[in-house]
Every structure is written in structure tokens, then in C-alpha cells.
Amino acid sequence: MKAQPIDAGFFSTKLNDMVGWARKYSLFQYPFVTACCGMEYMAAACSHYDIDRFGAGLPRFSPRQADLLMVVGTVSQKLAPVLKKVYDQMCDPKWVVAFGVCASTGGFYDNYATLMGIDRIIPVDVYIPGCPPRPENVLDGLLKLQARIQNQKQLL
Amino acid sequence: MILEAVKAKFPDEVLETSEFRGDLTIVVRKESLAQIMKHLKEEAAFDFNLLMDLTAVDYLSMERKPRFDMVYHLYSLRNKHRLRVKVGVHEKEPEVDSLVVLWPIANWFEREVWDMFGIRFKGHPHLKRILLYEEFEGHPLRKDYPVNRRQPLMKQKSDHELEFIEAREYGQAVPELLRGSANQEEKKI
Ligand code: SF4
């Protein structure tokens, strides 16, 4: 089926909402963990903060099964082609979260080794600031992503 | 005691000895490094069976000759004593003897020093970059490597392109300055 414009009538808008609702509560994430932010990712994912309440509780360890790429930590120039490849391996629809300032902008690193933000090589939907971000911050970012998924035009 | 013993054994090769708050340091001649290290490792009185660390220092801004120092940290598990060994390395001929035959751990450390400082190791079995990629030019921890020199492996978006994407995301007018890159960006999408 082709993508429908949002104002195309009752059925298609409701379908759009429904698909968005289903998608935002069944995020399968691929954690691309490279550095210290990983600890905070684990805290957010484990039972104290329990990311499963938001429907994102099942990390997949193959990008082919995931629809949310979480880039957690510093990405170096050497790793950049790998990240791009992982992103390309994911099937549509897919979303990307830059977790922590390193993934968002390079953070305090400004040197020969570090990629200055993953948005230089792949598109990013939500940036979570903090070094590292608190788990509340992560969950907030996840809610923002869910709102974005709900409101976007769904590709069916 | 260790300092005196080393100095007595190698009077000509040990250039300098010093002690600072219990840390012992000797500076040795580059040519005799391998010989002295072998002795330090195998002689029972020293018995330095653990090479804890091996690194280099670049003294470019101090205009010192020789420009580099190789620094080795030795530890003896049995005698529980430590020793720091330093060797000066000239910029013209950045090469010292490899210690892989004595301590296998030196293999990766020496590759790291080659990667970061461009000091070669004579007799190393596999001297190639360990952290950076093969395409990288130069040695980034040398003080004359420009701080803002980047050598990306793949094409990356410029600051302008990122600003354009952000402006479009928030429905703002795209600044006049960015129009040029905007058109290219539009074509791609
Ligand atoms: S943002 Fe801070 S905590 Fe996260 S990877 Fe970078 S340095 Fe580590």
C-alpha cells in the first residue's frame, strides 16, 4: 500500500493513528553501545527504571530485527563506517536516538579521533543530552520519540 | 640500592639515576637498552619480570635534544620493587630496540607507540598501527600534529548542511547563507 497523506479522510487518518500507536509501543532497539553512557543505558533498561513500561524492553542484537538504533557513547572516525553500515542494515521504518552528548555532538572531544556527532553520517530523530544522561532523561527522550512516531506520516 | 647496583654493573651505559619520593629512575644509552633490560629481567637481584607500561613523551616545546623519551616501567612480582627506565630518542632516527623477546606484552605497547608517536622498534615482529586506521597519515600524539586536523574515513555532513536540516526540521526559514547547500540537500531527498 502506498503512503497516504494525513488529511485524506476518516479511514486513512485513523489508520495512520492506529499504526502510529502500534509502532510507538513496540520499539525493538538495537543498542550500539561504545562508551561510558552504556552504564546509564543499562540502568535505564533494568528494573529500577524499566524501559519496558514504554514498550521498548526488548533489545535485538541484530540490526536487521530492530527499528530503533540507539547510539550510546562516543563514535570514533574509525567506527563511523561501521555505524553507517549498521544503520543501512535496518529495515524501514527506523528511528535513531543519539544518547549522550558524545553521540549528539562529539561532546567535549574535539580531536583527531572523534566523530563530531552521529548526525554527520546518519539522520537522528531524538538527541538526549547529558554526560551521561540520567535514566529519567533517557525515558523523557523515549517519550519524545514516541510522540514523534505517533504524529508522523506512517509508511505502510 | 637498586640504582647503585645498576650503575655499578653498567657504569658507562647508565647516564643518569634519580630518586623522587621512592620512585627510582634511570636514564640509559639507547644502544645498550636491550642489554640492560635483559640483565634487569634475568638477574635474580633485580628480577623485573613484569613490564607494567611502556610509552613515549614528546618534548617538542621544550626544545630538548633528544626530542622524545621512551619510558619503561618495570616491576618485580617477587622482590616487589619498581624501576623506571628512560631512553632518549632523536627525531632524526626515531628507532629503539624492541623488547618483545623479553616481555611479550611489549608487542602491543610498542605498536601503540608507533601509532601515536611514530617511533619504530627494531626487531618487532609485526609493527603496524594498532588503534588508528591504516589510511591515517602522521602520528597524532606528536606535538606538531595540528590539533584541528581531521582525517575522516567517510564523507560527512558539513556544519552548513546540519544547520539546514535543523532549520527545516523546525519549520524555520532557511537562512540566506545556506541556500546553496539547501538546493543540493533537496535534490538528495
Ligand atoms: S556523553 Fe559522557 S558518559 Fe556518554 S559516552 Fe560521552 S563521555 Fe561518556
CSV table of C-alpha atoms and ligand atoms in Angstrom, one decimal:
chain,number,residue,atom,x,y,z
A,1,MET,CA,0.0,0.0,0.0
A,2,LYS,CA,1.2,3.5,-0.8
A,3,ALA,CA,1.7,6.2,1.9
A,4,GLN,CA,-1.4,8.2,2.4
A,5,PRO,CA,-1.4,12.0,3.0
A,6,ILE,CA,-2.6,12.7,6.5
A,7,ASP,CA,-5.8,14.7,5.6
A,8,ALA,CA,-7.1,12.0,3.3
A,9,GLY,CA,-10.3,11.2,5.1
A,10,PHE,CA,-11.6,9.4,8.2
A,11,PHE,CA,-10.4,5.9,7.5
A,12,SER,CA,-6.9,6.7,6.4
A,13,THR,CA,-6.2,9.2,9.3
A,14,LYS,CA,-7.5,6.7,11.8
A,15,LEU,CA,-5.4,4.0,10.2
A,16,ASN,CA,-2.4,6.4,10.4
A,17,ASP,CA,-3.1,6.9,14.1
A,18,MET,CA,-3.5,3.3,14.8
A,19,VAL,CA,-0.3,2.2,13.1
A,20,GLY,CA,1.5,5.0,14.9
A,21,TRP,CA,0.1,3.8,18.2
A,22,ALA,CA,1.2,0.3,17.5
A,23,ARG,CA,4.6,1.3,16.4
A,24,LYS,CA,5.4,3.6,19.2
A,25,TYR,CA,4.7,0.9,21.8
A,26,SER,CA,6.6,-1.9,20.1
A,27,LEU,CA,10.1,-0.4,19.6
A,28,PHE,CA,12.7,-3.0,19.2
A,29,GLN,CA,16.0,-1.3,19.9
A,30,TYR,CA,19.5,-2.0,18.7
A,31,PRO,CA,21.9,-0.6,21.4
A,32,PHE,CA,25.0,0.5,19.6
A,33,VAL,CA,27.0,0.9,22.9
A,34,THR,CA,30.5,2.2,22.6
A,35,ALA,CA,31.4,4.0,25.8
A,36,CYS,CA,30.6,5.1,29.4
A,37,CYS,CA,27.0,6.1,28.5
A,38,GLY,CA,26.4,2.3,28.2
A,39,MET,CA,26.2,2.1,32.0
A,40,GLU,CA,23.4,4.6,32.1
A,41,TYR,CA,21.7,2.8,29.2
A,42,MET,CA,21.8,-0.4,31.3
A,43,ALA,CA,20.4,1.5,34.3
A,44,ALA,CA,17.5,2.8,32.2
A,45,ALA,CA,16.9,-0.7,30.7
A,46,CYS,CA,16.9,-2.6,34.0
A,47,SER,CA,14.2,-3.0,36.5
A,48,HIS,CA,14.7,0.3,38.5
A,49,TYR,CA,13.7,2.5,35.6
A,50,ASP,CA,12.3,-0.3,33.5
A,51,ILE,CA,12.2,0.9,29.9
A,52,ASP,CA,9.8,-2.0,29.3
A,53,ARG,CA,7.0,0.1,30.7
A,54,PHE,CA,7.2,2.2,27.5
A,55,GLY,CA,7.2,-0.8,25.1
A,56,ALA,CA,10.9,-0.7,24.3
A,57,GLY,CA,12.0,-3.6,26.5
A,58,LEU,CA,13.5,-6.0,24.0
A,59,PRO,CA,16.9,-5.2,22.7
A,60,ARG,CA,17.7,-7.1,19.5
A,61,PHE,CA,21.2,-7.9,18.9
A,62,SER,CA,20.9,-7.8,15.1
A,63,PRO,CA,20.2,-4.5,13.4
A,64,ARG,CA,18.0,-6.4,10.9
A,65,GLN,CA,15.4,-7.1,13.6
A,66,ALA,CA,15.5,-3.7,15.1
A,67,ASP,CA,13.7,-0.5,14.3
A,68,LEU,CA,15.3,1.9,16.8
A,69,LEU,CA,19.0,2.5,16.7
A,70,MET,CA,20.3,3.8,20.0
A,71,VAL,CA,23.8,5.2,19.6
A,72,VAL,CA,25.2,5.2,23.1
A,73,GLY,CA,28.6,6.7,23.5
A,74,THR,CA,31.5,8.2,21.6
A,75,VAL,CA,31.8,7.2,18.0
A,76,SER,CA,35.3,7.5,16.6
A,77,GLN,CA,36.3,8.2,13.0
A,78,LYS,CA,37.3,4.6,12.7
A,79,LEU,CA,33.9,3.4,13.8
A,80,ALA,CA,31.9,5.7,11.6
A,81,PRO,CA,31.7,3.4,8.6
A,82,VAL,CA,30.5,0.6,10.9
A,83,LEU,CA,27.8,2.7,12.3
A,84,LYS,CA,26.7,3.7,8.8
A,85,LYS,CA,26.6,0.1,7.8
A,86,VAL,CA,24.5,-0.9,10.9
A,87,TYR,CA,22.1,1.9,10.1
A,88,ASP,CA,21.8,0.7,6.5
A,89,GLN,CA,21.1,-2.8,7.6
A,90,MET,CA,18.0,-1.8,9.5
A,91,CYS,CA,14.7,-2.2,7.7
A,92,ASP,CA,12.2,0.7,7.4
A,93,PRO,CA,10.6,2.2,9.3
A,94,LYS,CA,13.5,3.0,11.5
A,95,TRP,CA,14.5,5.7,14.0
A,96,VAL,CA,17.7,6.9,15.6
A,97,VAL,CA,18.4,8.2,19.1
A,98,ALA,CA,21.7,9.9,19.9
A,99,PHE,CA,22.2,9.0,23.5
A,100,GLY,CA,24.5,11.4,25.4
A,101,VAL,CA,26.5,14.4,24.2
A,102,CYS,CA,29.2,12.4,22.6
A,103,ALA,CA,26.8,10.8,20.2
A,104,SER,CA,24.9,14.0,19.7
A,105,THR,CA,27.8,16.5,19.1
A,106,GLY,CA,31.1,14.9,19.9
A,107,GLY,CA,30.8,16.2,23.5
A,108,PHE,CA,34.0,17.6,25.0
A,109,TYR,CA,36.1,15.6,22.5
A,110,ASP,CA,37.5,17.8,19.7
A,111,ASN,CA,40.4,15.8,18.3
A,112,TYR,CA,41.7,13.7,15.5
A,113,ALA,CA,39.8,10.6,16.7
A,114,THR,CA,36.2,11.5,17.4
A,115,LEU,CA,33.3,11.9,15.0
A,116,MET,CA,31.6,15.2,16.0
A,117,GLY,CA,28.1,13.9,16.3
A,118,ILE,CA,26.5,11.0,14.5
A,119,ASP,CA,24.2,13.3,12.6
A,120,ARG,CA,27.1,13.9,10.3
A,121,ILE,CA,26.6,10.4,8.9
A,122,ILE,CA,23.1,9.3,9.7
A,123,PRO,CA,19.8,11.1,10.3
A,124,VAL,CA,18.9,11.4,14.0
A,125,ASP,CA,15.4,11.7,15.4
A,126,VAL,CA,16.0,12.5,19.1
A,127,TYR,CA,19.0,13.8,20.9
A,128,ILE,CA,19.4,13.0,24.6
A,129,PRO,CA,21.8,15.5,26.2
A,130,GLY,CA,23.8,14.7,29.3
A,131,CYS,CA,27.2,13.2,30.1
A,132,PRO,CA,25.8,10.7,30.8
A,133,PRO,CA,22.1,11.4,30.7
A,134,ARG,CA,20.1,10.3,33.8
A,135,PRO,CA,17.7,7.5,33.2
A,136,GLU,CA,14.8,9.9,33.6
A,137,ASN,CA,16.3,11.9,30.8
A,138,VAL,CA,16.5,8.8,28.7
A,139,LEU,CA,12.9,7.9,29.3
A,140,ASP,CA,11.9,11.5,28.5
A,141,GLY,CA,13.8,11.2,25.2
A,142,LEU,CA,11.9,8.0,24.6
A,143,LEU,CA,8.6,9.6,25.2
A,144,LYS,CA,9.5,12.4,22.8
A,145,LEU,CA,10.4,9.8,20.2
A,146,GLN,CA,7.1,8.1,20.8
A,147,ALA,CA,5.2,11.4,20.2
A,148,ARG,CA,7.2,11.8,17.0
A,149,ILE,CA,6.3,8.4,15.8
A,150,GLN,CA,2.7,8.9,16.7
A,151,ASN,CA,2.5,12.1,14.7
A,152,GLN,CA,4.5,11.2,11.7
A,153,LYS,CA,3.1,10.1,8.4
A,154,GLN,CA,3.2,6.3,8.6
A,155,LEU,CA,4.7,4.4,5.7
A,156,LEU,CA,2.6,1.3,5.3
B,1,MET,CA,70.2,0.2,46.4
B,2,ILE,CA,68.8,-0.8,43.0
B,3,LEU,CA,70.2,2.4,41.5
B,4,GLU,CA,73.7,1.7,42.8
B,5,ALA,CA,73.6,-1.9,41.7
B,6,VAL,CA,72.6,-0.9,38.1
B,7,LYS,CA,75.1,1.9,38.0
B,8,ALA,CA,77.9,-0.4,39.2
B,9,LYS,CA,77.0,-3.1,36.7
B,10,PHE,CA,76.7,-0.7,33.7
B,11,PRO,CA,78.9,2.4,34.6
B,12,ASP,CA,79.1,3.7,31.1
B,13,GLU,CA,75.7,2.9,29.8
B,14,VAL,CA,73.6,4.4,32.6
B,15,LEU,CA,73.7,8.1,32.1
B,16,GLU,CA,71.7,9.3,35.0
B,17,THR,CA,70.0,8.0,38.1
B,18,SER,CA,67.5,9.8,40.3
B,19,GLU,CA,65.0,9.1,43.0
B,20,PHE,CA,61.9,11.1,43.8
B,21,ARG,CA,59.8,10.1,46.8
B,22,GLY,CA,60.7,6.5,46.4
B,23,ASP,CA,60.3,6.3,42.6
B,24,LEU,CA,63.6,5.2,41.1
B,25,THR,CA,64.5,6.3,37.6
B,26,ILE,CA,67.5,5.5,35.4
B,27,VAL,CA,68.3,7.0,32.0
B,28,VAL,CA,70.3,4.7,29.8
B,29,ARG,CA,72.1,4.9,26.5
B,30,LYS,CA,69.9,3.9,23.6
B,31,GLU,CA,72.3,1.4,22.1
B,32,SER,CA,72.5,-0.7,25.3
B,33,LEU,CA,68.8,-0.6,26.1
B,34,ALA,CA,68.2,-4.3,25.2
B,35,GLN,CA,71.2,-5.5,27.0
B,36,ILE,CA,70.4,-3.6,30.2
B,37,MET,CA,66.8,-4.7,30.1
B,38,LYS,CA,67.8,-8.3,29.7
B,39,HIS,CA,70.0,-8.1,32.7
B,40,LEU,CA,67.3,-6.4,34.8
B,41,LYS,CA,64.9,-9.1,33.9
B,42,GLU,CA,67.1,-12.1,34.3
B,43,GLU,CA,69.4,-11.2,37.2
B,44,ALA,CA,68.0,-12.6,40.5
B,45,ALA,CA,68.8,-9.4,42.5
B,46,PHE,CA,66.5,-7.4,40.2
B,47,ASP,CA,64.1,-10.0,38.7
B,48,PHE,CA,61.9,-7.5,36.9
B,49,ASN,CA,59.6,-10.0,35.4
B,50,LEU,CA,56.7,-7.6,34.7
B,51,LEU,CA,56.8,-4.8,32.2
B,52,MET,CA,53.9,-2.7,33.5
B,53,ASP,CA,53.9,0.1,30.9
B,54,LEU,CA,55.8,1.4,28.0
B,55,THR,CA,55.2,4.7,26.5
B,56,ALA,CA,56.8,7.8,24.9
B,57,VAL,CA,56.9,11.5,25.6
B,58,ASP,CA,57.4,14.3,23.1
B,59,TYR,CA,59.3,17.3,24.4
B,60,LEU,CA,58.9,19.4,21.3
B,61,SER,CA,58.0,22.7,23.0
B,62,MET,CA,60.9,22.4,25.5
B,63,GLU,CA,63.3,22.2,22.6
B,64,ARG,CA,65.2,19.4,24.2
B,65,LYS,CA,67.6,17.2,22.5
B,66,PRO,CA,66.8,14.3,22.1
B,67,ARG,CA,63.2,15.2,21.3
B,68,PHE,CA,61.5,12.0,22.5
B,69,ASP,CA,61.8,9.9,25.6
B,70,MET,CA,60.8,6.3,25.7
B,71,VAL,CA,59.7,5.4,29.2
B,72,TYR,CA,59.5,1.8,30.6
B,73,HIS,CA,58.0,0.9,34.0
B,74,LEU,CA,59.3,-2.3,35.5
B,75,TYR,CA,58.0,-4.3,38.4
B,76,SER,CA,59.2,-7.3,40.2
B,77,LEU,CA,56.5,-9.6,41.5
B,78,ARG,CA,58.9,-11.5,43.7
B,79,ASN,CA,61.0,-8.7,45.1
B,80,LYS,CA,58.2,-6.1,45.0
B,81,HIS,CA,60.2,-3.3,43.7
B,82,ARG,CA,59.9,-0.9,40.8
B,83,LEU,CA,62.1,0.9,38.4
B,84,ARG,CA,61.6,3.4,35.7
B,85,VAL,CA,63.9,3.3,32.7
B,86,LYS,CA,64.2,6.2,30.2
B,87,VAL,CA,65.8,6.4,26.9
B,88,GLY,CA,66.2,9.5,24.8
B,89,VAL,CA,65.2,9.1,21.1
B,90,HIS,CA,66.3,11.6,18.5
B,91,GLU,CA,63.9,13.0,15.9
B,92,LYS,CA,66.2,12.2,13.0
B,93,GLU,CA,66.4,8.5,13.9
B,94,PRO,CA,63.3,7.5,15.8
B,95,GLU,CA,64.1,3.9,16.4
B,96,VAL,CA,64.9,1.8,19.5
B,97,ASP,CA,65.3,-1.9,20.1
B,98,SER,CA,62.1,-3.9,20.5
B,99,LEU,CA,61.6,-5.7,23.9
B,100,VAL,CA,59.1,-8.2,22.6
B,101,VAL,CA,61.6,-11.1,23.1
B,102,LEU,CA,61.9,-10.2,26.8
B,103,TRP,CA,58.3,-9.3,27.6
B,104,PRO,CA,55.6,-10.4,25.1
B,105,ILE,CA,53.3,-7.6,26.4
B,106,ALA,CA,55.7,-5.1,24.8
B,107,ASN,CA,54.2,-6.2,21.4
B,108,TRP,CA,51.0,-4.2,21.6
B,109,PHE,CA,52.5,-1.3,23.6
B,110,GLU,CA,55.2,-0.8,21.0
B,111,ARG,CA,52.6,-0.8,18.3
B,112,GLU,CA,50.7,1.8,20.2
B,113,VAL,CA,53.8,4.0,20.5
B,114,TRP,CA,54.5,3.6,16.8
B,115,ASP,CA,50.9,4.5,16.0
B,116,MET,CA,50.9,7.6,18.2
B,117,PHE,CA,54.5,8.9,18.2
B,118,GLY,CA,56.0,7.3,15.1
B,119,ILE,CA,58.9,5.7,16.9
B,120,ARG,CA,60.0,2.5,15.3
B,121,PHE,CA,61.1,-0.7,17.1
B,122,LYS,CA,63.9,-2.7,15.7
B,123,GLY,CA,63.1,-6.4,15.7
B,124,HIS,CA,59.4,-6.0,16.4
B,125,PRO,CA,57.5,-9.0,14.7
B,126,HIS,CA,54.5,-7.0,13.4
B,127,LEU,CA,54.9,-3.3,13.6
B,128,LYS,CA,51.7,-1.7,12.3
B,129,ARG,CA,49.1,0.7,13.6
B,130,ILE,CA,47.0,-0.8,16.5
B,131,LEU,CA,44.4,1.9,17.3
B,132,LEU,CA,44.1,4.1,14.2
B,133,TYR,CA,43.3,3.0,10.7
B,134,GLU,CA,45.8,2.3,8.1
B,135,GLU,CA,44.7,5.3,6.0
B,136,PHE,CA,45.7,7.7,8.8
B,137,GLU,CA,48.7,9.9,7.9
B,138,GLY,CA,51.0,11.1,10.6
B,139,HIS,CA,51.2,10.4,14.3
B,140,PRO,CA,48.6,12.3,16.4
B,141,LEU,CA,50.4,12.5,19.8
B,142,ARG,CA,53.4,14.2,18.3
B,143,LYS,CA,53.1,17.8,19.4
B,144,ASP,CA,53.4,19.1,15.9
B,145,TYR,CA,50.3,17.2,14.7
B,146,PRO,CA,47.8,20.1,14.1
B,147,VAL,CA,45.0,19.8,16.8
B,148,ASN,CA,42.3,20.5,14.3
B,149,ARG,CA,43.4,18.2,11.5
B,150,ARG,CA,40.8,15.6,10.8
B,151,GLN,CA,41.1,12.6,8.6
B,152,PRO,CA,37.6,11.1,8.3
B,153,LEU,CA,37.2,7.7,6.7
B,154,MET,CA,33.9,8.6,5.0
B,155,LYS,CA,32.1,11.6,3.7
B,156,GLN,CA,30.4,13.6,6.5
B,157,LYS,CA,27.9,16.4,6.6
B,158,SER,CA,29.3,19.9,7.0
B,159,ASP,CA,28.1,22.4,9.6
B,160,HIS,CA,26.1,24.1,6.9
B,161,GLU,CA,24.2,21.0,5.9
B,162,LEU,CA,23.4,20.3,9.5
B,163,GLU,CA,22.1,23.8,10.1
B,164,PHE,CA,19.9,23.5,7.0
B,165,ILE,CA,18.5,20.2,8.2
B,166,GLU,CA,17.8,21.7,11.6
B,167,ALA,CA,16.1,24.7,10.2
B,168,ARG,CA,13.8,22.6,8.0
B,169,GLU,CA,13.0,20.3,10.9
B,170,TYR,CA,11.7,23.2,13.0
B,171,GLY,CA,9.9,24.8,10.1
B,172,GLN,CA,12.2,27.9,10.2
B,173,ALA,CA,13.1,29.9,7.2
B,174,VAL,CA,16.4,28.6,5.8
B,175,PRO,CA,19.0,31.4,6.2
B,176,GLU,CA,20.1,33.0,3.0
B,177,LEU,CA,23.6,31.8,3.7
B,178,LEU,CA,22.6,28.2,3.5
B,179,ARG,CA,20.7,28.3,0.2
B,180,GLY,CA,23.4,26.8,-1.8
B,181,SER,CA,23.8,23.7,0.3
B,182,ALA,CA,19.9,23.7,0.6
B,183,ASN,CA,19.4,23.0,-3.1
B,184,GLN,CA,21.8,20.2,-3.0
B,185,GLU,CA,20.2,18.8,0.0
B,186,GLU,CA,16.8,19.0,-1.6
B,187,LYS,CA,18.0,17.0,-4.6
B,188,LYS,CA,19.2,14.2,-2.4
B,189,ILE,CA,15.9,13.7,-0.6
C,1,SF4,S1,28.4,11.6,26.8
C,1,SF4,FE1,29.8,11.4,28.6
C,1,SF4,S2,29.1,9.5,29.6
C,1,SF4,FE2,28.4,9.5,27.5
C,1,SF4,S3,29.9,8.4,26.3
C,1,SF4,FE3,30.3,10.6,26.2
C,1,SF4,S4,31.8,11.0,27.8
C,1,SF4,FE4,30.8,9.0,28.2
